[in-house]
Coordinates of C-alpha atoms and ligand atoms in Angstrom, one line a residue:
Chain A
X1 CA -47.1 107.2 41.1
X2 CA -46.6 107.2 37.2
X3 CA -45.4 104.4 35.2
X4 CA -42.3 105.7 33.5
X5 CA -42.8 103.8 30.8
X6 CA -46.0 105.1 30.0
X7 CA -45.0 108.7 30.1
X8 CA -43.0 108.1 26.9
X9 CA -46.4 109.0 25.0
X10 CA -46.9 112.6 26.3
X11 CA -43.2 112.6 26.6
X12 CA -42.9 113.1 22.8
X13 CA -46.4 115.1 22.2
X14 CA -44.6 117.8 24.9
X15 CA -47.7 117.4 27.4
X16 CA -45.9 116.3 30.5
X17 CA -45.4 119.5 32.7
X18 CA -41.5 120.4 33.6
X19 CA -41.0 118.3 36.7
X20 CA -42.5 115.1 35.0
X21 CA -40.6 116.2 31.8
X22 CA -37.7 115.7 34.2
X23 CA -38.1 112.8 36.0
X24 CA -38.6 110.5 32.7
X25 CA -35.6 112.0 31.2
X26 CA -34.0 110.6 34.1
X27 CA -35.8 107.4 33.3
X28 CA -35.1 107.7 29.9
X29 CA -30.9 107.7 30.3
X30 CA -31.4 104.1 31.7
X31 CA -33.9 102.6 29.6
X32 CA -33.0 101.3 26.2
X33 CA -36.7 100.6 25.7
X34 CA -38.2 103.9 26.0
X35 CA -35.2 105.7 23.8
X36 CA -35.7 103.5 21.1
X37 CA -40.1 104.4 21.8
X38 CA -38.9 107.6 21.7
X39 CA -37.4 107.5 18.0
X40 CA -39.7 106.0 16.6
X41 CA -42.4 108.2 17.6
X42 CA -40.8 111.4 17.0
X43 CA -40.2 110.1 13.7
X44 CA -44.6 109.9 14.1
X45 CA -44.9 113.6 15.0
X46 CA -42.4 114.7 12.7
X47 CA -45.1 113.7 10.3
X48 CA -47.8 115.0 12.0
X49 CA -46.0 118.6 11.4
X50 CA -45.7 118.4 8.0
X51 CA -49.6 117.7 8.2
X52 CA -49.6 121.3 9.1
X53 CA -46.9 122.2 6.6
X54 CA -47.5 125.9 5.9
X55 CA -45.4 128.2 3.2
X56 CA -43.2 130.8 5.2
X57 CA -42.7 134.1 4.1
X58 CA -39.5 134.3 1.6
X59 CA -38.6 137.3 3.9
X60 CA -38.2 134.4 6.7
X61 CA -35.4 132.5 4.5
X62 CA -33.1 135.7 4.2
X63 CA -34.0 136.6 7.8
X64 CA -32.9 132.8 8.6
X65 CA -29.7 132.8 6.7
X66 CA -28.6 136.2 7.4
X67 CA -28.7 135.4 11.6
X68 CA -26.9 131.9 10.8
X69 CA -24.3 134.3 8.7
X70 CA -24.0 135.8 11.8
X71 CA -23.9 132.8 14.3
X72 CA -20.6 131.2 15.2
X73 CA -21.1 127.4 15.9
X74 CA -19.7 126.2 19.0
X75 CA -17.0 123.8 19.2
X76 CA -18.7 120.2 18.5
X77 CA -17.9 118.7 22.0
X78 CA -20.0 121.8 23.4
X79 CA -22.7 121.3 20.6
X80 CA -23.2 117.9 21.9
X81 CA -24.8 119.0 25.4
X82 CA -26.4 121.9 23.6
X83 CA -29.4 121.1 21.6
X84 CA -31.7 122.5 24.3
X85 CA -29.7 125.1 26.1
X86 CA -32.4 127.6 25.7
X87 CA -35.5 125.3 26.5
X88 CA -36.9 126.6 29.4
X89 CA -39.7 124.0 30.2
X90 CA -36.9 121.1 30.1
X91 CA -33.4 122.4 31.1
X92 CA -32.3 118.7 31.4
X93 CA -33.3 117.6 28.3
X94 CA -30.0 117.0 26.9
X95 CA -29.8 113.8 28.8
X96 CA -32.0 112.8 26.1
X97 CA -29.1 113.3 23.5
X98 CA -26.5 112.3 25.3
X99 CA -28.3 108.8 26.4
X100 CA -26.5 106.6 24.6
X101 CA -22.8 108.2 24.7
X102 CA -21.2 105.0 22.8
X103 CA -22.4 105.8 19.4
X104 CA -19.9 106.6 17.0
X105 CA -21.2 110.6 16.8
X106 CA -20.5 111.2 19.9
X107 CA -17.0 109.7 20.3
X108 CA -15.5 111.5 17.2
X109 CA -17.2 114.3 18.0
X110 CA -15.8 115.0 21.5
X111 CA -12.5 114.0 19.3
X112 CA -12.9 117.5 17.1
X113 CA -12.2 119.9 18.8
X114 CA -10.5 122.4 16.7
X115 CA -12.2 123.9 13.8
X116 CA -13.4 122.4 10.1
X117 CA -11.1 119.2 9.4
X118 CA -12.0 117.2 12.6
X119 CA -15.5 118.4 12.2
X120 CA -15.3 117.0 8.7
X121 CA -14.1 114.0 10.1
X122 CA -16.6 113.4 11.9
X123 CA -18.9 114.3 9.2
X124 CA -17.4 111.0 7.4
X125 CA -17.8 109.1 10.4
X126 CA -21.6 110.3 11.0
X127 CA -22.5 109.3 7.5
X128 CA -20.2 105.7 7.4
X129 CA -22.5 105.0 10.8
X130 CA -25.9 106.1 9.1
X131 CA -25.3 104.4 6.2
X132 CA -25.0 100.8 8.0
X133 CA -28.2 101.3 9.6
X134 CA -29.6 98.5 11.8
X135 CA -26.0 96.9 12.4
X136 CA -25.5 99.7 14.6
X137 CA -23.1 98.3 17.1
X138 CA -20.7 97.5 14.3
X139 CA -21.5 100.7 13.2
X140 CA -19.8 102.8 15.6
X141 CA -16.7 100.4 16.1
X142 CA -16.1 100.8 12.2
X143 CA -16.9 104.2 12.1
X144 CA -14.5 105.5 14.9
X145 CA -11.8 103.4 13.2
X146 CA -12.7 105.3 9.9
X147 CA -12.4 108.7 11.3
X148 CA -9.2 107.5 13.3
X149 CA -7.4 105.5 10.5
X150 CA -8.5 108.8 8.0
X151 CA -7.0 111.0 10.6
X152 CA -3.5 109.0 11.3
X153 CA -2.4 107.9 8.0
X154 CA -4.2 109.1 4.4
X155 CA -2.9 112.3 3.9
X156 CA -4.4 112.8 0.3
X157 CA -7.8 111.8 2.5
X158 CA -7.1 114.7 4.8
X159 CA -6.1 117.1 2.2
X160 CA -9.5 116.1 0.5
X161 CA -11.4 116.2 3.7
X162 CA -10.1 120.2 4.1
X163 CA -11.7 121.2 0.7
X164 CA -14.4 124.1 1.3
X165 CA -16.4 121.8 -1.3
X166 CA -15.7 118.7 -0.1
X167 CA -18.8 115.9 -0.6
X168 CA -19.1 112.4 1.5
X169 CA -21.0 109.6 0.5
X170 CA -21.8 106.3 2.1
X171 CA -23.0 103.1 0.9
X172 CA -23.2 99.8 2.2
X173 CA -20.4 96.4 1.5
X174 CA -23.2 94.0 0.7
X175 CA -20.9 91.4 1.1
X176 CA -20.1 91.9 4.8
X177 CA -22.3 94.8 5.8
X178 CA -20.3 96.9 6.7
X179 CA -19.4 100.7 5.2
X180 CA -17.8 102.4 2.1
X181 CA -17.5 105.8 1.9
X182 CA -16.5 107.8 -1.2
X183 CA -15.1 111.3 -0.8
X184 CA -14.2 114.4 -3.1
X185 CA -13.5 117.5 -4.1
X186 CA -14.9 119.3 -7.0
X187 CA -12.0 121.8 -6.4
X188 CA -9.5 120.2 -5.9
X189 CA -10.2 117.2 -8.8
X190 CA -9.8 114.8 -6.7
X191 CA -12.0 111.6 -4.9
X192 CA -10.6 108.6 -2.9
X193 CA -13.0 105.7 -1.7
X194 CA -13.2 104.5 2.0
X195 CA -13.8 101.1 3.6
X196 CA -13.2 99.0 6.6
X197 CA -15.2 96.6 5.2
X198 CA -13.7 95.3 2.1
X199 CA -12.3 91.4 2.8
X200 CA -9.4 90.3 1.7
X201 CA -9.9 88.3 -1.6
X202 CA -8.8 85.1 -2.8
X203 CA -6.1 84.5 -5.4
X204 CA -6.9 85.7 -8.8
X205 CA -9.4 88.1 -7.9
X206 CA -9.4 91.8 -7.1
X207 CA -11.8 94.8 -6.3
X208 CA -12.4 97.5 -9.6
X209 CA -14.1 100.2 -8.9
X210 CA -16.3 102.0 -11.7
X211 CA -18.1 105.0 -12.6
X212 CA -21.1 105.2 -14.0
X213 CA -22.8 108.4 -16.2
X214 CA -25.7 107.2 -18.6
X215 CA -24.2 103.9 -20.4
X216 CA -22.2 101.8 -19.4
X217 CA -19.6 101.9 -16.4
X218 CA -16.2 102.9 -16.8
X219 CA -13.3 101.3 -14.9
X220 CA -12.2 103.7 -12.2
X221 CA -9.4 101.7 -10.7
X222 CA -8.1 98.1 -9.7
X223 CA -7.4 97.2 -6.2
X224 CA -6.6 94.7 -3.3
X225 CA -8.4 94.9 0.1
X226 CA -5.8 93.6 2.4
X227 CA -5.9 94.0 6.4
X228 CA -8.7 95.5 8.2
X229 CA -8.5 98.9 5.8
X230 CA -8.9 100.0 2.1
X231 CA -8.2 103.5 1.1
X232 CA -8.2 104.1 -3.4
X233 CA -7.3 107.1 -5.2
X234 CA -10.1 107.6 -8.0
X235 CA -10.3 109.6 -11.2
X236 CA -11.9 113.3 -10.8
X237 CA -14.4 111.8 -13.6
X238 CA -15.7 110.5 -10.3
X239 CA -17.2 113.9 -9.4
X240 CA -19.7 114.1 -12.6
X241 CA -20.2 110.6 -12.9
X242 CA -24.2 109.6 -11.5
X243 CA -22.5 106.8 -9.0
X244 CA -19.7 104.7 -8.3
X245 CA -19.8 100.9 -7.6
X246 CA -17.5 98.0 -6.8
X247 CA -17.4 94.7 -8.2
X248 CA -15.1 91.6 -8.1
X249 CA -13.2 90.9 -11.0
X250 CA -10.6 88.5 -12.1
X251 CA -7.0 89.6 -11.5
X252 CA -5.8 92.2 -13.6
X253 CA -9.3 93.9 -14.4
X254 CA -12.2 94.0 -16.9
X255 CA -13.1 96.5 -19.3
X256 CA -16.8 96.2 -18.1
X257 CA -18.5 94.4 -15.1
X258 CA -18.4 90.8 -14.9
X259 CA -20.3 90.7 -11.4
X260 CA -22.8 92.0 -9.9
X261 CA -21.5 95.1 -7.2
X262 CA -20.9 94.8 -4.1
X263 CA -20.9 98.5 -3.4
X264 CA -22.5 101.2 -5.1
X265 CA -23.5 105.0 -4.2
X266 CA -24.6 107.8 -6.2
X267 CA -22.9 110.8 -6.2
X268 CA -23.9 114.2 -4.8
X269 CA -24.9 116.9 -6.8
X270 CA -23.4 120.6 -5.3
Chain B
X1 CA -28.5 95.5 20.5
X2 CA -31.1 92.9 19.6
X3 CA -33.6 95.4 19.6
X4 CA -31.5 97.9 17.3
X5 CA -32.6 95.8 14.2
X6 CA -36.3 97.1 14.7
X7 CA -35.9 100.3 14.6
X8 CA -37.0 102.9 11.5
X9 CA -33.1 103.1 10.3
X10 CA -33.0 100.0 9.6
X11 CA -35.9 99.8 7.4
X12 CA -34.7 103.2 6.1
X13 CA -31.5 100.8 5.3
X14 CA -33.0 98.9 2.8
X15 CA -34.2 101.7 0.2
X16 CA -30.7 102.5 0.0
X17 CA -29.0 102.0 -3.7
X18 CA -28.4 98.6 -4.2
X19 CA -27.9 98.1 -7.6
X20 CA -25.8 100.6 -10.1
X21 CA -27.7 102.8 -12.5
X22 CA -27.2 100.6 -15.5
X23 CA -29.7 98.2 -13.8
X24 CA -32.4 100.6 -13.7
X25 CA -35.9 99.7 -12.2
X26 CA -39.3 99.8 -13.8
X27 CA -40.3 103.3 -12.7
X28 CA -36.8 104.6 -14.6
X29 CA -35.5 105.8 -11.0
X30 CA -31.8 104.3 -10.5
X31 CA -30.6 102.1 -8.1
X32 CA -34.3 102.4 -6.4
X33 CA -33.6 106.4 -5.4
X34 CA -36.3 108.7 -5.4
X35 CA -35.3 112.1 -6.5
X36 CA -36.5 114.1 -4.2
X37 CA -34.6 114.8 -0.9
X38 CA -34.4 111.3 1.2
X39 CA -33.7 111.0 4.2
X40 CA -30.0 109.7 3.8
X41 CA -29.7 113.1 1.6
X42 CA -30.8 115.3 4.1
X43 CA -28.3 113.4 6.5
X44 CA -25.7 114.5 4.1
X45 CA -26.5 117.8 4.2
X46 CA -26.9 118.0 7.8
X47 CA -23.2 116.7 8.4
X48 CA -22.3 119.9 6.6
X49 CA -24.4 122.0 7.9
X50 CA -22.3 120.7 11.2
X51 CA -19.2 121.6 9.2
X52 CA -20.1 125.3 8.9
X53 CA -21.6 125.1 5.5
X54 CA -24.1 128.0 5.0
X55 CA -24.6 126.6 1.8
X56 CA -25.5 123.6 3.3
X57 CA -27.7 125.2 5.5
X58 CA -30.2 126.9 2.8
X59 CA -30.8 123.3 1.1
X60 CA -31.7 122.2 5.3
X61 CA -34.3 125.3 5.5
X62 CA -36.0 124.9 1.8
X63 CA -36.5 121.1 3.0
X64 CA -37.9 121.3 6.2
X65 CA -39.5 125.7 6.4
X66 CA -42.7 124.4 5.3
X67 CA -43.0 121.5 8.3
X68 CA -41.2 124.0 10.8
X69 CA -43.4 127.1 10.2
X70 CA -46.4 125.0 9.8
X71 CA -46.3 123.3 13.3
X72 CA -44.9 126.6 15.1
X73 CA -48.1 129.1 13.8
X74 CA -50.2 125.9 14.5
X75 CA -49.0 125.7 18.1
X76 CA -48.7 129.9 18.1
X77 CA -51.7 131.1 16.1
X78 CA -49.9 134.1 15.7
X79 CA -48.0 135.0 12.3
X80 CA -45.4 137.5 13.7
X81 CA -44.7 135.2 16.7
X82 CA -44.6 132.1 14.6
X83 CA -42.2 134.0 12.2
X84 CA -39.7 134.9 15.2
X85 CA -40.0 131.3 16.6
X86 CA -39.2 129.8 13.5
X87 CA -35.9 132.0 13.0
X88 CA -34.8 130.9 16.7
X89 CA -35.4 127.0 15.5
X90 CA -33.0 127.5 12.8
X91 CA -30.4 129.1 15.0
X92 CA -30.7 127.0 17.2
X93 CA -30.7 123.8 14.8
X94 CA -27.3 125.6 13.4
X95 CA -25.8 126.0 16.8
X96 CA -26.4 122.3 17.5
X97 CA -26.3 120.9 14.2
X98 CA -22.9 119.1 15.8
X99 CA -24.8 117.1 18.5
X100 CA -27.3 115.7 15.1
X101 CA -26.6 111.8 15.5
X102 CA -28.3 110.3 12.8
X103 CA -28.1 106.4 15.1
X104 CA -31.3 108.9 17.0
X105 CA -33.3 109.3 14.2
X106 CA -33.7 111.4 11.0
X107 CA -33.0 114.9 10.6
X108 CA -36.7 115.9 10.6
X109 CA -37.7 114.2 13.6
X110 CA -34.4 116.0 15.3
X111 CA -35.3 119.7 14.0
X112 CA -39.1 118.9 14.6
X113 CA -38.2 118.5 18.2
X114 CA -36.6 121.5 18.6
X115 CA -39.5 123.4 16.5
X116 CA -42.5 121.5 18.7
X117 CA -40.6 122.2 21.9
X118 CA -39.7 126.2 21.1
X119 CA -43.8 126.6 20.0
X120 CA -44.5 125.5 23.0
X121 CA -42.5 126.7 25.4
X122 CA -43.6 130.0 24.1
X123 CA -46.8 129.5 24.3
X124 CA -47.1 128.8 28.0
X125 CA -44.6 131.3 28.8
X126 CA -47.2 133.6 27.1
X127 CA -50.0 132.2 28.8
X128 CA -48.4 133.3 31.9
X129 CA -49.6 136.8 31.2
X130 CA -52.5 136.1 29.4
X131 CA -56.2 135.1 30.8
X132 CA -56.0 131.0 30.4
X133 CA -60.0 131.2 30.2
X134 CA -59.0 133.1 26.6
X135 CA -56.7 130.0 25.5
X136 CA -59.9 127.8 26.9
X137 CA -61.7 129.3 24.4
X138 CA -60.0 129.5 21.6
X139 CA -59.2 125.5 22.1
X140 CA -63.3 125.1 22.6
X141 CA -63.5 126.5 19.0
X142 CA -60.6 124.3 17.8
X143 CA -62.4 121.6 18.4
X144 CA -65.5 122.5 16.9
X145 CA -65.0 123.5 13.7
X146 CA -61.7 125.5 13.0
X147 CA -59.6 122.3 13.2
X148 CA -60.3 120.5 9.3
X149 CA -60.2 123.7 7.9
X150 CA -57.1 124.8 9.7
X151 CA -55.3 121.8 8.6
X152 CA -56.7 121.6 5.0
X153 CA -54.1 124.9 4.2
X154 CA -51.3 122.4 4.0
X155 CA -50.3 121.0 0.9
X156 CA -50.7 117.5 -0.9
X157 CA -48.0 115.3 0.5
X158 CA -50.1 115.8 4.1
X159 CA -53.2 114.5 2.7
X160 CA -52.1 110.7 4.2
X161 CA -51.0 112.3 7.6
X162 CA -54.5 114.1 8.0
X163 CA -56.8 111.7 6.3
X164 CA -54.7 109.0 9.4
X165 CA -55.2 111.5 12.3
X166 CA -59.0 112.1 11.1
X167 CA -59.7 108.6 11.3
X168 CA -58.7 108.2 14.7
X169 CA -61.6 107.8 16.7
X170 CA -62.7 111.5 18.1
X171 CA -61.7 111.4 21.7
X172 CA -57.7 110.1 20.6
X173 CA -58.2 113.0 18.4
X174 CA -58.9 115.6 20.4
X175 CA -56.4 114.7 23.0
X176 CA -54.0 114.6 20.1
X177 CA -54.9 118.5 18.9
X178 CA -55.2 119.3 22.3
X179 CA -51.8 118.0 23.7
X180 CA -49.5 118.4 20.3
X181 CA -51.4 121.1 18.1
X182 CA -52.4 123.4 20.9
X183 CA -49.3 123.1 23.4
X184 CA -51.2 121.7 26.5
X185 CA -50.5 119.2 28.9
X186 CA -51.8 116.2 29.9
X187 CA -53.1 117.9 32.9
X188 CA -54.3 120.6 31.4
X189 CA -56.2 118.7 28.8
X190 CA -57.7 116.1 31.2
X191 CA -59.3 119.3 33.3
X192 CA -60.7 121.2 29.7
X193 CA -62.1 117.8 28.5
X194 CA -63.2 116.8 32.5
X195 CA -61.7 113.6 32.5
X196 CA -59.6 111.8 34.9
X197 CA -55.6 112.1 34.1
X198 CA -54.8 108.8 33.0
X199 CA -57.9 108.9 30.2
X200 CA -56.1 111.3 28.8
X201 CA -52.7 109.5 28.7
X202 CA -54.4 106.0 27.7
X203 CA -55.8 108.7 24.6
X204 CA -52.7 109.9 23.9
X205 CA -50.7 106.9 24.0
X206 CA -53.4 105.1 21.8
X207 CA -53.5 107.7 19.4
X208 CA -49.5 107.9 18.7
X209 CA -49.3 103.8 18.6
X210 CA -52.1 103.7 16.1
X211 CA -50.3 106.4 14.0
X212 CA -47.2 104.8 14.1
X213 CA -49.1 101.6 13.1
X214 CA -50.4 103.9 10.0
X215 CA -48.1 105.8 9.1
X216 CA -44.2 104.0 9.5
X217 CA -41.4 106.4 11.0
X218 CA -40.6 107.3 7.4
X219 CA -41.4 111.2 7.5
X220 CA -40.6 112.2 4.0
X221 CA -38.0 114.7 3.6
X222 CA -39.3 117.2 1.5
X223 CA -41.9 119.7 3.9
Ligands
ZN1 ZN1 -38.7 102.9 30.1

């Protein structure tokens, strides 16, 4: 009777009634086509909201964060089947969210179960994913190796990771697109940088990684890349610098870049 | 996979930082970054909102109230109920700020979702009690007259959105308002307007491809 495919349009606009609503998320957990319609366009109507953008109240904003004061978050493996709990003209819409249960958010998610680390974990391995984009596939593989690898063996990572100010930032390895990830801790002075993606380099070379502020970068450390893994202890200067970038330089280090990066992100403000 | 590489992420992807700050560009930004919240920011923020950062949480609400609030009292039309609707979409995006996956899309396509959905699922719970000939008309004078000046009370950084959804032609328009601004159906739209159901899809459908077409899937961040 309808074409599922072509439902995806009032899908998104909210204009199918429940049981059609139904039915194509049905359709929708088998067919890579429509999901990937589906993101794109809600990235459409997104836009058409802010069309309508309208100033709330500033009453709203206290009203706001005084009930999220007030509401506990549920364990992030419930979370994940939750976004709609309360809808009532869809109540399986969460298929929708769940469609593609590979993706790197979803297994380190169902991973944290107890309280803030894990969920910070999975934090880092949310933002490694985002931050490689269109090579998703490789995204989630490096990703869950990140959160795992962070969670078996850096202890000064996991210590980091704990901080009630922690900040993650992800870039991309331009040489093999895959993912760094810098994290730190205003706190606790402290900021170590993240990669699966850093290969191994040939004799007389190494990696040095540099901050930067307004003139020139400033050597943050020296290292090899060897295996499959890459964690570096950086300077606290890290945490005020603007960004922090990666280059290759001949063994032993330079006092300034001779090469162009092959990594850089900026760094958070608080 | 194959089709992975067309989606908005990836063109998202490429206005990441690629060169350091030393090597700034022509318009003095560094490393290409805008200064205003991007989207990769408000990623950031929403992995800590998932953390249980209420800190977090106020830098999510002073980027995205304006967009929430604006689409819930357009779908609403009702202040007080647009006010309580909004506070639920926050709770709620709180509650599920765990399940964001940012491989799904941005983080104001995610909340809008949840803000489009709760507008509307109040309003046709309301309508349930109330006369639907009342709703009739109030769409009737939606759609002659109220509509450019109703959307005219958002700010500047809309003016692309609405200038692109004015210059679809009028009858993808008004299935548009009627469908996404006003909460209806398909159904019920195709029995206001009088015209057979799939018109109003084929409308619908063509409306939304020729916006995408317009206007990318790059919502920016800061409404
Ligand atoms: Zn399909």
């Amino acid at each position: 009777m309808n074409d599922p495919d072509a439902q995806v349009y009032p899908y998104v606009v909210a204009a199918l009634p429940p049981d059609e609503a139904a039915d194509f998320q049905t359709h929708l957990a088998e067919c890579a086509q429509c999901r990937a319609e589906v993101k794109e366009l809600r990235e459409v109507t997104a836009q058409l909201s802010q069309s309508v953008a309208t100033e709330p109240p500033p009453a709203l904003r206290d009203a706001v964060l005084a009930a999220i004061a007030r509401t506990p978050q549920p364990p992030l493996s419930n979370a994940q089947s939750r976004p709609d709990d309360v809808s009532t003209a869809s109540p399986r819409r969460d298929r929708e969210v769940t469609a593609e249960p590979t993706t790197a958010t979803v297994v380190s998610l169902h991973r944290s179960r107890s309280g803030r680390l894990p969920a910070l974990l999975a934090a880092a391995a949310v933002l490694a994913a985002l931050a490689l984009g269109g090579w998703a596939f490789q995204a989630r593989q490096e990703a869950q190796q990140t959160a795992q690898e962070v969670t078996a063996n850096t202890q000064r990572l996991t210590e980091l990771l704990s901080a009630s100010d922690v900040r993650v930032v992800s870039g991309q390895v331009t040489t093999t697109g895959g993912t760094g990830t810098v994290v730190m801790s205003p706190s606790r002075k402290r900021a170590v940088f993240v990669s699966t993606a850093l290969p191994e380099l040939p004799e007389g070379k190494i990696y040095e990684a540099w901050t930067t502020t307004d003139r020139e970068p400033v050597p943050a450390a020296i290292f090899s890349a060897g295996e499959a893994k890459t964690a570096v202890s950086l300077p606290a200067a890290v945490i005020d610098a603007q960004s922090v970038g990666v280059t290759v330089e001949p063994a032993g280090g330079s006092p300034a870049p001779t090469s162009k990066p092959i990594f850089t992100v900026r760094v958070p403000r608080a | 996979m194959a089709t992975m590489t067309t989606l908005p992420v990836r063109r998202y992807h490429q206005r990441l930082p690629w060169s350091l700050p030393w090597q700034r560009d022509a318009h003095g930004t560094v490393g290409g970054m805008r200064q205003h919240a991007t989207r990769h920011e408000l990623a950031e923020v929403m992995a800590r909102v998932a953390a249980g950062e209420q800190a977090a949480f106020a830098h999510f609400y002073d980027a995205t109230s304006r967009s929430v609030f604006g689409i819930v009292l357009r779908v609403l039309r009702d202040r007080a109920q647009a006010e309580e609707v909004t506070q639920e979409v926050y709770v709620e995006a709180w509650r599920a700020a765990g399940s964001f996956d940012p491989l799904l899309g941005s983080p104001s396509a995610w909340l809008n979702t949840i803000a489009h959905r709760r507008a509307v699922d109040r309003v046709r719970s309301a309508e349930r009690s109330v006369a639907r000939d009342q709703r009739h008309f109030e769409a009737a004078e939606t759609l002659h007259g109220a509509d450019t000046a109703d959307l005219v009370v958002a700010a500047d950084e809309g003016q692309r959105i609405r200038a692109a959804v004015e210059g679809l032609p009028e009858a993808q328009q008004t299935a548009l308002r009627l469908a996404y601004f006003e909460g209806r159906t398909y159904r019920e739209v195709a029995e206001f307007l009088e015209v057979p159901l799939g018109t109003v899809k084929t409308r619908i459908r063509d409306a939304l491809q020729r916006l995408k077409k317009q206007l990318g899937g790059q919502p920016d961040e800061r409404s």
